[in-house]
Tab-separated table of C-alpha atoms in Angstrom:
chain	number	residue	atom	x	y	z
A	1	UNK	CA	30.692	3.827	0.439
A	2	UNK	CA	29.084	5.781	-2.271
A	3	UNK	CA	26.623	8.588	-1.534
A	4	UNK	CA	23.779	9.182	-3.892
A	5	UNK	CA	22.459	12.456	-4.991
A	6	UNK	CA	18.960	13.460	-3.494
A	7	UNK	CA	18.166	16.229	-5.744
A	8	UNK	CA	14.459	15.728	-6.767
A	9	UNK	CA	15.135	17.238	-10.134
A	10	UNK	CA	17.944	14.935	-11.011
A	11	UNK	CA	17.802	13.700	-14.575
A	12	UNK	CA	17.072	9.863	-14.975
A	13	UNK	CA	19.191	7.719	-17.296
A	14	UNK	CA	18.619	4.446	-18.956
A	15	UNK	CA	20.164	1.072	-19.098
A	16	UNK	CA	21.627	-0.269	-22.431
A	17	UNK	CA	20.242	-3.523	-23.728
A	18	UNK	CA	22.969	-6.198	-24.320
A	19	UNK	CA	20.844	-8.155	-26.595
A	20	UNK	CA	17.592	-9.432	-24.726
A	21	UNK	CA	18.301	-8.001	-21.194
A	22	UNK	CA	15.297	-5.680	-21.135
A	23	UNK	CA	13.838	-7.828	-18.421
A	24	UNK	CA	16.889	-7.057	-16.291
A	25	UNK	CA	16.936	-3.443	-17.160
A	26	UNK	CA	13.334	-2.945	-16.019
A	27	UNK	CA	13.740	-4.760	-12.702
A	28	UNK	CA	16.991	-2.768	-12.083
A	29	UNK	CA	15.230	0.459	-12.710
A	30	UNK	CA	12.587	-0.230	-10.309
A	31	UNK	CA	15.119	-1.276	-7.507
A	32	UNK	CA	17.099	1.943	-8.144
A	33	UNK	CA	13.979	4.125	-7.814
A	34	UNK	CA	13.117	2.332	-4.616
A	35	UNK	CA	14.820	4.807	-2.211
A	36	UNK	CA	15.126	2.155	0.874
A	37	UNK	CA	16.671	-0.429	-1.357
A	38	UNK	CA	19.108	1.882	-3.034
A	39	UNK	CA	20.202	3.272	0.355
A	40	UNK	CA	20.549	-0.194	1.857
A	41	UNK	CA	22.813	-1.729	-0.776
A	42	UNK	CA	25.060	1.573	-0.408
A	43	UNK	CA	25.692	0.456	3.225
A	44	UNK	CA	26.978	-2.978	2.144
A	45	UNK	CA	30.167	-4.298	0.448
A	46	UNK	CA	29.102	-7.946	0.431
A	47	UNK	CA	26.527	-10.176	-1.177
A	48	UNK	CA	25.218	-8.539	-4.504
A	49	UNK	CA	24.996	-5.104	-2.944
A	50	UNK	CA	28.517	-3.893	-3.888
A	51	UNK	CA	27.761	-4.446	-7.646
A	52	UNK	CA	24.249	-3.046	-7.402
A	53	UNK	CA	25.832	-0.110	-5.568
A	54	UNK	CA	28.290	0.452	-8.440
A	55	UNK	CA	25.681	0.243	-10.956
A	56	UNK	CA	23.329	2.710	-9.152
A	57	UNK	CA	26.212	5.109	-8.706
A	58	UNK	CA	26.819	5.058	-12.561
A	59	UNK	CA	23.116	5.323	-13.197
A	60	UNK	CA	23.006	8.494	-11.193
A	61	UNK	CA	25.308	10.209	-13.619
A	62	UNK	CA	24.682	8.711	-17.186
A	63	UNK	CA	23.114	5.843	-19.175
A	64	UNK	CA	25.238	2.717	-18.505
A	65	UNK	CA	25.670	-1.032	-19.121
A	66	UNK	CA	24.929	-4.025	-16.701
A	67	UNK	CA	27.873	-6.068	-17.809
A	68	UNK	CA	29.124	-6.631	-14.220
A	69	UNK	CA	25.654	-7.781	-13.088
A	70	UNK	CA	25.008	-9.955	-15.999
A	71	UNK	CA	28.350	-11.736	-15.150
A	72	UNK	CA	27.588	-12.215	-11.619
A	73	UNK	CA	24.059	-13.620	-12.358
A	74	UNK	CA	25.495	-15.999	-15.074
A	75	UNK	CA	22.896	-14.345	-17.551
A	76	UNK	CA	23.121	-15.345	-21.197
A	77	UNK	CA	22.464	-11.869	-22.755
A	78	UNK	CA	20.912	-13.013	-25.956
A	79	UNK	CA	18.299	-15.117	-24.162
A	80	UNK	CA	15.241	-13.410	-22.767
A	81	UNK	CA	14.183	-14.456	-19.225
A	82	UNK	CA	11.351	-13.860	-16.819
A	83	UNK	CA	11.413	-10.393	-15.098
A	84	UNK	CA	9.666	-11.906	-11.929
A	85	UNK	CA	12.312	-14.748	-11.626
A	86	UNK	CA	15.065	-12.309	-11.814
A	87	UNK	CA	13.511	-9.853	-9.404
A	88	UNK	CA	13.589	-12.756	-6.835
A	89	UNK	CA	17.048	-13.782	-7.847
A	90	UNK	CA	18.510	-10.214	-7.237
A	91	UNK	CA	16.519	-9.773	-3.942
A	92	UNK	CA	17.690	-13.106	-2.512
A	93	UNK	CA	21.280	-12.268	-3.308
A	94	UNK	CA	21.173	-9.029	-1.732
A	95	UNK	CA	22.003	-8.315	1.956
A	96	UNK	CA	19.372	-8.934	4.656
A	97	UNK	CA	18.880	-5.291	5.159
A	98	UNK	CA	18.133	-4.756	1.406
A	99	UNK	CA	16.181	-7.726	0.776
A	100	UNK	CA	13.763	-7.551	3.890
A	101	UNK	CA	12.150	-4.568	2.208
A	102	UNK	CA	10.318	-6.862	0.033
A	103	UNK	CA	9.945	-9.781	2.402
A	104	UNK	CA	6.563	-10.622	3.723
A	105	UNK	CA	5.203	-13.501	5.638
A	106	UNK	CA	1.785	-15.338	5.461
A	107	UNK	CA	-0.035	-17.620	7.806
A	108	UNK	CA	-1.707	-20.749	6.283
A	109	UNK	CA	-4.093	-22.535	8.554
A	110	UNK	CA	-5.586	-26.016	7.537
A	111	UNK	CA	-8.379	-27.046	9.511
A	112	UNK	CA	-9.670	-30.758	9.544
A	113	UNK	CA	-13.586	-30.945	9.344
A	114	UNK	CA	-13.569	-34.091	11.120
A	115	UNK	CA	-11.347	-33.474	14.385
A	116	UNK	CA	-10.958	-29.781	14.045
A	117	UNK	CA	-7.243	-30.054	14.240
A	118	UNK	CA	-5.550	-26.849	12.870
A	119	UNK	CA	-2.153	-27.095	11.294
A	120	UNK	CA	-0.297	-23.808	10.770
A	121	UNK	CA	2.626	-22.958	8.452
A	122	UNK	CA	4.192	-19.401	8.080
A	123	UNK	CA	5.875	-19.149	4.641
A	124	UNK	CA	7.879	-16.146	3.533
A	125	UNK	CA	7.330	-14.485	0.236
A	126	UNK	CA	9.013	-11.946	-2.080
A	127	UNK	CA	5.731	-11.559	-4.350
A	128	UNK	CA	2.215	-12.575	-4.299
A	129	UNK	CA	1.052	-14.240	-7.568
A	130	UNK	CA	-2.539	-13.225	-8.671
A	131	UNK	CA	-4.170	-15.753	-11.051
A	132	UNK	CA	-5.654	-14.429	-14.276
A	133	UNK	CA	-6.315	-17.496	-16.289
A	134	UNK	CA	-9.562	-18.566	-14.532
A	135	UNK	CA	-11.163	-15.151	-14.985
A	136	UNK	CA	-14.154	-15.241	-17.366
A	137	UNK	CA	-15.340	-11.646	-16.916
A	138	UNK	CA	-14.445	-8.779	-19.212
A	139	UNK	CA	-13.381	-6.575	-16.314
A	140	UNK	CA	-10.918	-7.891	-13.868
A	141	UNK	CA	-8.952	-5.767	-11.168
A	142	UNK	CA	-6.119	-6.233	-8.814
A	143	UNK	CA	-8.582	-5.957	-6.051
A	144	UNK	CA	-10.314	-9.164	-7.509
A	145	UNK	CA	-6.952	-10.917	-7.476
A	146	UNK	CA	-6.251	-9.970	-3.976
A	147	UNK	CA	-9.597	-11.019	-2.744
A	148	UNK	CA	-9.298	-14.291	-4.669
A	149	UNK	CA	-5.802	-14.884	-3.251
A	150	UNK	CA	-7.062	-14.634	0.271
A	151	UNK	CA	-10.308	-16.450	-0.110
A	152	UNK	CA	-10.693	-19.532	2.035
A	153	UNK	CA	-10.033	-22.770	-0.110
A	154	UNK	CA	-12.217	-25.831	0.654
A	155	UNK	CA	-11.107	-29.531	-0.117
A	156	UNK	CA	-13.723	-32.032	-0.568
A	157	UNK	CA	-14.384	-35.266	-2.430
A	158	UNK	CA	-11.386	-36.203	-4.619
A	159	UNK	CA	-9.479	-33.210	-3.267
A	160	UNK	CA	-9.643	-34.252	0.250
A	161	UNK	CA	-6.452	-33.663	2.413
A	162	UNK	CA	-4.741	-36.210	4.666
A	163	UNK	CA	-5.038	-35.543	8.364
A	164	UNK	CA	-2.319	-37.198	10.550
A	165	UNK	CA	-4.563	-37.041	13.808
A	166	UNK	CA	-7.391	-38.755	11.989
A	167	UNK	CA	-4.986	-41.037	9.733
A	168	UNK	CA	-7.391	-40.620	6.873
A	169	UNK	CA	-8.365	-38.314	4.131
A	170	UNK	CA	-10.852	-35.732	5.196
A	171	UNK	CA	-12.596	-32.541	4.180
A	172	UNK	CA	-10.505	-29.478	5.081
A	173	UNK	CA	-10.491	-25.737	4.907
A	174	UNK	CA	-7.356	-23.581	4.284
A	175	UNK	CA	-7.219	-19.961	5.210
A	176	UNK	CA	-4.585	-17.532	4.391
A	177	UNK	CA	-3.626	-14.124	6.122
A	178	UNK	CA	-0.748	-11.698	6.319
A	179	UNK	CA	1.495	-12.061	9.394
A	180	UNK	CA	4.071	-9.466	8.265
A	181	UNK	CA	3.317	-6.764	5.521
A	182	UNK	CA	6.455	-5.984	3.555
A	183	UNK	CA	7.490	-2.358	3.148
A	184	UNK	CA	7.112	-2.946	-0.631
A	185	UNK	CA	4.391	-5.441	-1.820
A	186	UNK	CA	5.077	-6.884	-5.269
A	187	UNK	CA	2.231	-8.483	-7.067
A	188	UNK	CA	2.730	-10.897	-10.111
A	189	UNK	CA	-0.113	-10.881	-12.557
A	190	UNK	CA	0.093	-14.634	-13.686
A	191	UNK	CA	-0.030	-14.055	-17.534
A	192	UNK	CA	1.747	-17.179	-18.436
A	193	UNK	CA	0.419	-20.732	-17.817
A	194	UNK	CA	1.623	-24.036	-19.196
A	195	UNK	CA	-0.601	-25.440	-21.995
A	196	UNK	CA	-0.209	-29.231	-21.837
A	197	UNK	CA	-2.137	-29.665	-25.223
A	198	UNK	CA	0.487	-27.702	-27.173
A	199	UNK	CA	3.318	-28.348	-24.444
A	200	UNK	CA	4.357	-24.565	-24.251
A	201	UNK	CA	3.543	-21.627	-22.207
A	202	UNK	CA	0.716	-19.262	-23.336
A	203	UNK	CA	0.083	-15.888	-22.432
A	204	UNK	CA	-3.264	-14.466	-21.078
A	205	UNK	CA	-4.105	-11.111	-22.599
A	206	UNK	CA	-6.777	-10.525	-19.897
A	207	UNK	CA	-7.481	-6.767	-19.476
A	208	UNK	CA	-6.714	-5.794	-15.773
A	209	UNK	CA	-7.723	-2.666	-13.984
A	210	UNK	CA	-4.585	-1.770	-11.937
A	211	UNK	CA	-5.720	0.062	-8.651
A	212	UNK	CA	-3.418	2.837	-7.487
A	213	UNK	CA	-4.322	2.202	-3.915
A	214	UNK	CA	-4.757	-1.328	-2.299
A	215	UNK	CA	-6.053	-2.378	1.089
A	216	UNK	CA	-4.464	-5.724	2.113
A	217	UNK	CA	-5.645	-8.036	5.008
A	218	UNK	CA	-5.141	-7.220	7.728
A	219	UNK	CA	-6.031	-3.496	7.277
A	220	UNK	CA	-2.885	-2.450	5.523
A	221	UNK	CA	-2.941	0.249	2.763
A	222	UNK	CA	-0.388	0.387	-0.221
A	223	UNK	CA	0.078	2.832	-3.026
A	224	UNK	CA	1.423	1.896	-6.591
A	225	UNK	CA	4.706	3.383	-7.435
A	226	UNK	CA	6.092	1.073	-10.185
A	227	UNK	CA	4.858	-1.401	-12.743
A	228	UNK	CA	6.826	-3.667	-15.256
A	229	UNK	CA	5.034	-4.258	-18.402
A	230	UNK	CA	5.393	-7.090	-20.961
A	231	UNK	CA	4.343	-7.277	-24.619
A	232	UNK	CA	4.844	-10.450	-26.807
A	233	UNK	CA	5.362	-14.056	-25.635
A	234	UNK	CA	7.399	-15.371	-22.737
A	235	UNK	CA	10.741	-15.753	-24.738
A	236	UNK	CA	10.387	-13.244	-27.416
A	237	UNK	CA	8.643	-10.309	-26.009
A	238	UNK	CA	9.846	-6.872	-24.486
A	239	UNK	CA	9.827	-5.478	-20.941
A	240	UNK	CA	9.525	-1.760	-19.876
A	241	UNK	CA	9.028	-0.122	-16.477
A	242	UNK	CA	6.810	2.806	-15.459
A	243	UNK	CA	7.987	4.249	-12.245
A	244	UNK	CA	7.106	7.110	-10.044
A	245	UNK	CA	9.734	9.423	-8.707
A	246	UNK	CA	8.304	10.077	-5.344
A	247	UNK	CA	10.345	13.141	-4.613
A	248	UNK	CA	8.774	15.169	-7.427
A	249	UNK	CA	5.606	13.208	-7.791
A	250	UNK	CA	6.281	12.329	-11.521
A	251	UNK	CA	5.936	9.321	-13.405
A	252	UNK	CA	8.595	8.056	-15.996
A	253	UNK	CA	8.732	5.300	-18.546
A	254	UNK	CA	12.074	3.309	-18.685
A	255	UNK	CA	12.559	1.583	-22.069
A	256	UNK	CA	16.208	0.280	-21.970
A	257	UNK	CA	18.288	3.347	-22.650
A	258	UNK	CA	15.191	5.593	-23.307
A	259	UNK	CA	13.568	7.425	-20.362
A	260	UNK	CA	10.645	9.488	-20.963
A	261	UNK	CA	8.531	11.696	-18.667
A	262	UNK	CA	4.868	10.873	-18.804
A	263	UNK	CA	1.538	12.070	-17.684
A	264	UNK	CA	0.107	10.569	-14.360
A	265	UNK	CA	-0.225	7.099	-14.921
A	266	UNK	CA	-3.510	5.489	-15.748
A	267	UNK	CA	-3.760	1.546	-15.764
A	268	UNK	CA	-7.374	0.735	-16.773
A	269	UNK	CA	-7.952	-2.420	-18.739
A	270	UNK	CA	-4.174	-2.785	-19.380
A	271	UNK	CA	-3.171	-6.032	-20.993
A	272	UNK	CA	0.632	-5.524	-20.448
A	273	UNK	CA	1.153	-4.955	-16.714
A	274	UNK	CA	2.961	-7.910	-15.282
A	275	UNK	CA	4.774	-6.894	-12.080
A	276	UNK	CA	3.255	-4.243	-9.676
A	277	UNK	CA	5.033	-2.699	-6.912
A	278	UNK	CA	3.120	-0.952	-3.892
A	279	UNK	CA	4.762	0.903	-1.131
A	280	UNK	CA	3.265	0.698	2.439
A	281	UNK	CA	1.422	3.624	3.770
A	282	UNK	CA	1.845	4.213	7.392
A	283	UNK	CA	-1.321	3.556	9.320
A	284	UNK	CA	-2.735	6.436	11.364
A	285	UNK	CA	-2.576	4.495	14.581
A	286	UNK	CA	1.426	4.356	14.055
A	287	UNK	CA	1.572	8.195	14.104
A	288	UNK	CA	2.498	9.837	17.321
A	289	UNK	CA	-0.572	11.304	19.214
A	290	UNK	CA	-1.201	14.846	20.111
A	291	UNK	CA	-0.745	14.122	23.810
A	292	UNK	CA	2.765	12.543	23.087
A	293	UNK	CA	3.732	15.724	21.324
A	294	UNK	CA	2.708	17.809	24.193
A	295	UNK	CA	4.645	15.556	26.571
A	296	UNK	CA	7.695	16.047	24.471
A	297	UNK	CA	7.290	19.857	24.483
A	298	UNK	CA	7.025	19.707	28.418
A	299	UNK	CA	10.142	17.465	28.627
A	300	UNK	CA	12.068	19.827	26.413
A	301	UNK	CA	11.110	22.812	28.511
A	302	UNK	CA	12.199	20.986	31.754
A	303	UNK	CA	15.454	20.134	30.360
A	304	UNK	CA	15.949	23.777	29.088
A	305	UNK	CA	15.399	25.053	32.746
A	306	UNK	CA	17.340	22.202	34.362
A	307	UNK	CA	20.764	20.547	34.457
A	308	UNK	CA	22.141	17.862	32.373
A	309	UNK	CA	22.254	14.906	34.984
A	310	UNK	CA	22.770	11.389	33.547
A	311	UNK	CA	18.951	10.961	34.026
A	312	UNK	CA	18.217	14.143	32.027
A	313	UNK	CA	20.736	13.059	29.324
A	314	UNK	CA	18.617	9.721	29.070
A	315	UNK	CA	15.567	11.625	28.864
A	316	UNK	CA	17.019	13.892	26.232
A	317	UNK	CA	18.072	10.729	24.120
A	318	UNK	CA	14.471	9.476	24.285
A	319	UNK	CA	13.019	13.017	23.164
A	320	UNK	CA	15.415	12.981	20.201
A	321	UNK	CA	14.028	9.496	19.151
A	322	UNK	CA	10.584	10.604	19.499
A	323	UNK	CA	10.965	13.835	17.612
A	324	UNK	CA	12.639	11.952	14.741
A	325	UNK	CA	9.520	9.786	14.555
A	326	UNK	CA	7.328	12.823	14.589
A	327	UNK	CA	9.485	14.522	11.575
A	328	UNK	CA	9.295	11.306	9.557
A	329	UNK	CA	5.567	11.072	10.072
A	330	UNK	CA	4.871	14.653	9.230
A	331	UNK	CA	7.123	14.380	6.010
A	332	UNK	CA	4.925	11.589	4.905
A	333	UNK	CA	1.644	13.201	5.264
């Protein structure tokens, strides 16, 4: 097992491009800078974790190649691929402990307007796709995309849905909500759509305001810490990553082997943002209350003056757990 350095002042290193692997480099840098994922793969020797761990260990020390990973993923290094596709590929081939950081779950409810029967599905997701192609406004924000994603969908007329209870096509309403908020929420700005007239993918250059903070239903706040940008077309463009080192509150741009320290990020009316990574903020309701802290202090005082019976040892164990939660909470505020 490898142990990664935690020095906040550590120098960042790049990944060499093997031909057209900028999409892979950008995704790997985001995963490396996601501390929870980096530490999780370090604890496993199976799945893709072992190879990711080896790469991350090298990346701690110097600029390096991705030969082992491109071999494991059967990547043709001279063909550019989609960064979102390979983010999902890497995460799904990682250990459950590592991948669950990005794994969320939705609830889709379909209600028949005729018999009021509600059918429910609960799909998991690794990222949420936000549509851009239907936006006619000059200003479009990630908040607009989130609002549209969770908007109720109504199916009427030619779009009616089949109801098993009614054995007929009926008007229906589909609602969407979040059952499980992932620790890291990944948003895909859908800049590519298939044009059936030209029979090829075309890119949307819609300018997007990227919000640094997001409120996701149901009442969960996220903060932006990384973005993967794309310039050019689907098969011939270039990917880079802009990532925040959360230990030193500093942003860096990762462009293959080149790493540049940059000023605080501003993503207003950007035409290049493609993948956005948001980290979950702890809700205030999840933090230990003052009365709980007072109770801990009283329990500690009792144990200091008493003897360590089995009952006291059990109490001590509980106190240690609660104190750990307090320390983590205070460190995040």
